[in-house]
CSV table of C-alpha atoms in Angstrom, one decimal:
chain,number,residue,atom,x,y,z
B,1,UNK,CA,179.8,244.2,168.8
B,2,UNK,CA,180.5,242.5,171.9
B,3,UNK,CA,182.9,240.2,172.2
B,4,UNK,CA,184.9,240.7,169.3
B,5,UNK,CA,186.8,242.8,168.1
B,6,UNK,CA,188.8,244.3,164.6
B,7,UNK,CA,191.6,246.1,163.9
B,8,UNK,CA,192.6,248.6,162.3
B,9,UNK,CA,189.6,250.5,162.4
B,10,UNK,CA,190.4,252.1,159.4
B,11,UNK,CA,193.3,251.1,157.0
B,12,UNK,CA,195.2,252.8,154.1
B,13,UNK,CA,197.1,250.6,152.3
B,14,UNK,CA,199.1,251.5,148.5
B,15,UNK,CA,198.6,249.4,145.7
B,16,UNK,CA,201.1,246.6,145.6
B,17,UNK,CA,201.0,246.1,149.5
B,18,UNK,CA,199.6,242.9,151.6
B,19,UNK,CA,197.9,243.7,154.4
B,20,UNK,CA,196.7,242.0,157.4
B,21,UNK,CA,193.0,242.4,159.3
B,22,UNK,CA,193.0,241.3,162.8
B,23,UNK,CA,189.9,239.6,164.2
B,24,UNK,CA,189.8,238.1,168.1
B,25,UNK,CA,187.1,237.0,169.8
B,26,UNK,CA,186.6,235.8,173.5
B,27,UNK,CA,183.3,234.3,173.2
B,28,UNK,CA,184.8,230.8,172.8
B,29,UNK,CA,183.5,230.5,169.9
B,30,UNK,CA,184.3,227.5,167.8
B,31,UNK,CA,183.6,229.2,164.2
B,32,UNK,CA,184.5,232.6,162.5
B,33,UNK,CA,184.1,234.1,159.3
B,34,UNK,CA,185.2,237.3,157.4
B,35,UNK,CA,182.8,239.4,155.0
B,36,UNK,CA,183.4,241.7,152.1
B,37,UNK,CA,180.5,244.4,152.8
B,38,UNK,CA,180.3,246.6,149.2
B,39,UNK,CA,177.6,249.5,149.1
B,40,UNK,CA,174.5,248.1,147.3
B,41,UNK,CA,175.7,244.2,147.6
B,42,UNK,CA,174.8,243.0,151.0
B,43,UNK,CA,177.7,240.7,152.7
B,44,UNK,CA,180.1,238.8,151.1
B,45,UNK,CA,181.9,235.4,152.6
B,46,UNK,CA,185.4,235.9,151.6
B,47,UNK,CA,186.7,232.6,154.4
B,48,UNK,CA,184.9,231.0,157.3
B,49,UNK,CA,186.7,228.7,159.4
B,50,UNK,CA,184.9,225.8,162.0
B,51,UNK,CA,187.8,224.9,163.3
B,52,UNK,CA,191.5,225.3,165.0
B,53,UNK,CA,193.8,225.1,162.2
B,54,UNK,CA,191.0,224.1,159.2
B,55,UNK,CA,189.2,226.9,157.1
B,56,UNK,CA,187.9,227.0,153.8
B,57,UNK,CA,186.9,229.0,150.8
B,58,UNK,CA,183.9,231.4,150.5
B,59,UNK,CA,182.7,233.1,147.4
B,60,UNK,CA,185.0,235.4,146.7
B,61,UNK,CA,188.6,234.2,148.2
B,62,UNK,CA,190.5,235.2,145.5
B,63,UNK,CA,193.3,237.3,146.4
B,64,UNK,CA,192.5,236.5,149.8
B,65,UNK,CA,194.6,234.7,152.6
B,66,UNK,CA,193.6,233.3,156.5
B,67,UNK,CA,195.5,231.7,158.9
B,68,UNK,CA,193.6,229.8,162.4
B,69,UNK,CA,196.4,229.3,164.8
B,70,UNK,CA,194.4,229.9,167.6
B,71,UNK,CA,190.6,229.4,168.6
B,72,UNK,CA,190.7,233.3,169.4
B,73,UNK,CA,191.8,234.5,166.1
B,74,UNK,CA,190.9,234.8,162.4
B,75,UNK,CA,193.3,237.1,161.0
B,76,UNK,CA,192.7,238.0,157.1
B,77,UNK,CA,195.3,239.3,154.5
B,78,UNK,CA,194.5,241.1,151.3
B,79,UNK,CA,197.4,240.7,149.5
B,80,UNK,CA,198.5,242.8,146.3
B,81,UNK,CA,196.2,239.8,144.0
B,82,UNK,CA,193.2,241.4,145.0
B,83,UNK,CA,192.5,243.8,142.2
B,84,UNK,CA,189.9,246.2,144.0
B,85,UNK,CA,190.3,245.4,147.4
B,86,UNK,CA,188.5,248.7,148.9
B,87,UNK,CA,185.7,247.8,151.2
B,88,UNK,CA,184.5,247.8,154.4
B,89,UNK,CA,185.3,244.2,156.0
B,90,UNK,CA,183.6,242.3,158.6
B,91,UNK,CA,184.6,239.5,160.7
B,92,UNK,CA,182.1,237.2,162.5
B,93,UNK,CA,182.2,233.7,164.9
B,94,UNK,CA,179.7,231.3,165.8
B,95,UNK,CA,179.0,228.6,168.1
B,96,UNK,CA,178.9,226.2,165.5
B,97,UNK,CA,177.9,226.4,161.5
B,98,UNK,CA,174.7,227.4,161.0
B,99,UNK,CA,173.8,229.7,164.1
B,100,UNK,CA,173.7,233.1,165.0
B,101,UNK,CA,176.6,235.1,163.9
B,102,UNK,CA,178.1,237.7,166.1
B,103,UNK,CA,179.6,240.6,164.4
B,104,UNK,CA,182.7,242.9,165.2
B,105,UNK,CA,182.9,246.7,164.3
B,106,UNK,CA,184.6,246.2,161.2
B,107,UNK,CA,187.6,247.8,159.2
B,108,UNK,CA,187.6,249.8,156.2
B,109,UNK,CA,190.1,249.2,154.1
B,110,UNK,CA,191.2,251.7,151.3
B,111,UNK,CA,193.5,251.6,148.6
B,112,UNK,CA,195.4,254.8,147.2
O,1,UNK,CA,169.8,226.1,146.2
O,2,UNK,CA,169.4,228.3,149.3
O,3,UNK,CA,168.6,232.1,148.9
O,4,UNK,CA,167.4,234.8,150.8
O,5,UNK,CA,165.4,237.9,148.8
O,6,UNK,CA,164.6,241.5,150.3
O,7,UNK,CA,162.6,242.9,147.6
O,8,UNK,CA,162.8,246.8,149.0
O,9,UNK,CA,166.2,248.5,148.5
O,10,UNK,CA,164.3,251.0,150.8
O,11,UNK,CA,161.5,251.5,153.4
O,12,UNK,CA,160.3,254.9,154.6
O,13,UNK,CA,158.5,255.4,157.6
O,14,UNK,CA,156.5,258.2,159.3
O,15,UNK,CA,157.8,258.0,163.4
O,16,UNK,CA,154.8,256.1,165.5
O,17,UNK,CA,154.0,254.1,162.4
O,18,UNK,CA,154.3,250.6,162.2
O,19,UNK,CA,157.0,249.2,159.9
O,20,UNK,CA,157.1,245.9,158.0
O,21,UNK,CA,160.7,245.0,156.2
O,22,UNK,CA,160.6,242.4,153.9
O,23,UNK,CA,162.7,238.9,153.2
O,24,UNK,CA,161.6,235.9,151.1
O,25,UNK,CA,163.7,232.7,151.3
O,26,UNK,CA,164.4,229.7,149.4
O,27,UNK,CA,165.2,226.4,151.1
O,28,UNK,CA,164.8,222.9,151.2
O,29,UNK,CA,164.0,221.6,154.5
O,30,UNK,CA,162.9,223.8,157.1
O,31,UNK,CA,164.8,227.3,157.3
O,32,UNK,CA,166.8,229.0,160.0
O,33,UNK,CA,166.4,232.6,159.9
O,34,UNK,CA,167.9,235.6,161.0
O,35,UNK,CA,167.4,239.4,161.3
O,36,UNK,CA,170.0,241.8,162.0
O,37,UNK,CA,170.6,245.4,161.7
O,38,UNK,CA,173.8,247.6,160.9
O,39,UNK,CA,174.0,251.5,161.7
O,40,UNK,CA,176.4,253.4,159.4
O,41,UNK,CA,180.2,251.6,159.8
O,42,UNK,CA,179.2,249.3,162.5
O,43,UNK,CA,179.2,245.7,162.1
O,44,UNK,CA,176.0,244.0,162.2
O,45,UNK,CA,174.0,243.5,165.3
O,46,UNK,CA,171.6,240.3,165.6
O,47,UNK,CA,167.8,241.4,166.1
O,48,UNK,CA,166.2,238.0,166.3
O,49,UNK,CA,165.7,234.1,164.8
O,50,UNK,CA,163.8,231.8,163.7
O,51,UNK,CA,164.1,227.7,164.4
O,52,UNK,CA,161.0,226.1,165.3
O,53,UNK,CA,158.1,227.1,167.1
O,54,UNK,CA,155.6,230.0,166.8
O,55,UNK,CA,155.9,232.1,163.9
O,56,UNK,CA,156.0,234.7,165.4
O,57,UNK,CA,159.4,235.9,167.0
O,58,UNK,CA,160.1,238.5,169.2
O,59,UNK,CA,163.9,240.0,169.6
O,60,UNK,CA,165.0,243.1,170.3
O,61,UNK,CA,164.9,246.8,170.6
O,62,UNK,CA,160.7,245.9,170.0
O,63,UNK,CA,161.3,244.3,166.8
O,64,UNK,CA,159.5,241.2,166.1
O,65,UNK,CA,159.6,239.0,162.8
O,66,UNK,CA,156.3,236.4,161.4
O,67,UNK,CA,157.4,233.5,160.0
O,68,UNK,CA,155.2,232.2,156.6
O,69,UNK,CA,156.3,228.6,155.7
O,70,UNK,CA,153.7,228.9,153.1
O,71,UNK,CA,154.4,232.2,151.8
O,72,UNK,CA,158.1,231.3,152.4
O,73,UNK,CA,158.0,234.6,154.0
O,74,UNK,CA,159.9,235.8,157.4
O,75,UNK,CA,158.9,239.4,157.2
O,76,UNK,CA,160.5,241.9,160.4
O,77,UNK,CA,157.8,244.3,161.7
O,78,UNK,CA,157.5,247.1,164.8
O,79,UNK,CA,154.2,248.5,166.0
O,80,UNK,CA,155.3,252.0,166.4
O,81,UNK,CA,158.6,253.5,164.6
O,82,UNK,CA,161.4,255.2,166.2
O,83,UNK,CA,164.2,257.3,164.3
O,84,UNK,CA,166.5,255.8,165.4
O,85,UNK,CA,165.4,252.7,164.0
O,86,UNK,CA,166.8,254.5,161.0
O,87,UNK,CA,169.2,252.0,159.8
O,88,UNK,CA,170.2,248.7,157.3
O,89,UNK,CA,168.5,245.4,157.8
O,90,UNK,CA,169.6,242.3,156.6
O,91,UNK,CA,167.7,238.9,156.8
O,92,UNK,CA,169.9,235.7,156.5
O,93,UNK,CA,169.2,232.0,156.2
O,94,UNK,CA,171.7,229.4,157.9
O,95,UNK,CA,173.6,227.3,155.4
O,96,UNK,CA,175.6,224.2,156.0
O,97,UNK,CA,178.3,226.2,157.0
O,98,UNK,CA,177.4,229.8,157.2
O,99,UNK,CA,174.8,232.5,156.4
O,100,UNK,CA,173.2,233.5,153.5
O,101,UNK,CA,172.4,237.1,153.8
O,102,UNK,CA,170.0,239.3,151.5
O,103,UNK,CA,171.1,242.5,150.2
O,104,UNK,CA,169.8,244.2,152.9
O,105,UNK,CA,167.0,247.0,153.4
O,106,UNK,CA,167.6,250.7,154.5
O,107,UNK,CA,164.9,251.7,156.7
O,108,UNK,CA,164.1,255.4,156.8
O,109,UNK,CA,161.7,256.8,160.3
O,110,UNK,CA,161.1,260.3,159.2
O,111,UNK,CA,160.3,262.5,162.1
C-alpha cells in the first residue's frame, strides 16, 4: 500500500449524510482513480482523474462527487444520491493511463 | 470492446502444490496485463505485468504469469503453494484510461 494512503479507515455514515473519502499519494503520480469494491463484483471505477484539475466519469458515478485541486489528492464524496452506498472503497494513482495501478488500504464505508 | 474473464470464482490448493489462476481477455491490439492480489480489507497489491516480450513473466512473492496471444490467455501460476498465498486475485487489462479488472479469484492453500 505504499505510498498512498485512505482515510477513514472505516466510516459510519446515516442515511441522508454526504461524506467525504480522503485519498493522498506521494508517488508523484500524475493519475488516480477511486473503486467501488462489492463482494462477488470485482472493482468498480466510480472517477479517475489524469490530471490537476480535470477528471471524469467512470461506470458507476452516480451519486458520486471528486474534486483534483492538487496533484496529491483525489478526495471522493458519497453524497445522500447514492442509494446503497455501503462498500468497501478503493483509491488508486498511476504514472500515466494505462499502467500499473498502485492501491491504498481502502475505507469501508457503512450506512445505518 | 475490452474485457477481462476469470472463469473460477474459486481455486483450492493442497500447500507444495503448484497453482494455476486463471484470466482470459479480450482486446484489440496487443494487451497490457496485470495481476494483483488483495488479502481480506487490504487494497490491492500489484504481483506482475505483461507488455511485450517473453510470455512468460515473473513478479513477486514467486508468482509468475504465461502469456497466450493465441489462447488470449494470461494465466498466474506458482510451482509450490504457500498458505499464505491464501487470498483474492484479480487480473486486469489496461484501457485507454484505466483498468479493466476481472471479478477476481479466491485462492484457497489448504495445509
Amino acid at each position: 500500500d505504499g505510498g498512498i494512503t485512505q482515510s477513514p479507515k472505516y466510516l459510519f455514515r446515516k442515511e441522508g449524510q454526504n461524506v467525504t473519502l480522503s485519498c493522498e499519494q506521494n508517488l508523484n503520480h500524475d493519475a488516480m482513480y477511486w473503486y467501488r469494491q462489492d463482494p462477488g463484483q470485482g472493482l468498480r471505477l466510480i472517477y479517475y482523474s489524469q490530471i490537476v484539475n480535470d477528471f471524469q466519469k467512470g461506470d458507476i458515478a452516480e451519486g458520486y462527487s471528486v474534486s483534483r485541486e492538487k496533484k496529491e489528492s483525489f478526495p471522493l464524496t458519497v453524497t445522500s444520491a447514492q442509494k446503497n452506498p455501503t462498500a468497501f472503497y478503493l483509491c488508486a494513482s498511476s504514472i500515466g493511463a494505462g499502467f500499473e495501478q498502485f492501491f491504498g488500504p481502502g475505507t469501508r464505508l457503512t450506512v445505518l | 470492446a475490452q474485457s477481462v474473464a476469470q472463469p473460477e470464482d474459486q481455486v483450492n490448493v493442497a500447500e507444495g502444490n503448484p497453482l494455476t489462476v486463471k484470466c482470459t481477455y479480450s482486446v484489440s491490439g496487443n494487451p497490457y496485463l496485470f495481476w494483483y492480489v488483495q488479502y481480506p480489507n487490504r487494497g490491492l497489491q500489484f504481483l506482475l505485468k505483461y507488455i511485450t516480450g517473453d510470455n512468460l513473466v515473473k513478479g513477486s512473492y514467486g508468482f509468475e504469469a504465461e502469456f497466450n496471444k493465441s489462447q488470449t490467455s494470461f494465466h498466474l501460476k506458482k510451482p509450490s503453494a504457500l498458505v499464505s498465498d491464501s487470498a483474492l486475485y484479480f487480473c486486469a487489462l489496461t484501457g485507454a484510461n484505466n483498468l479493466f479488472f476481472g471479478t477476481g479469484t479466491r485462492l484457497t492453500v489448504i495445509p
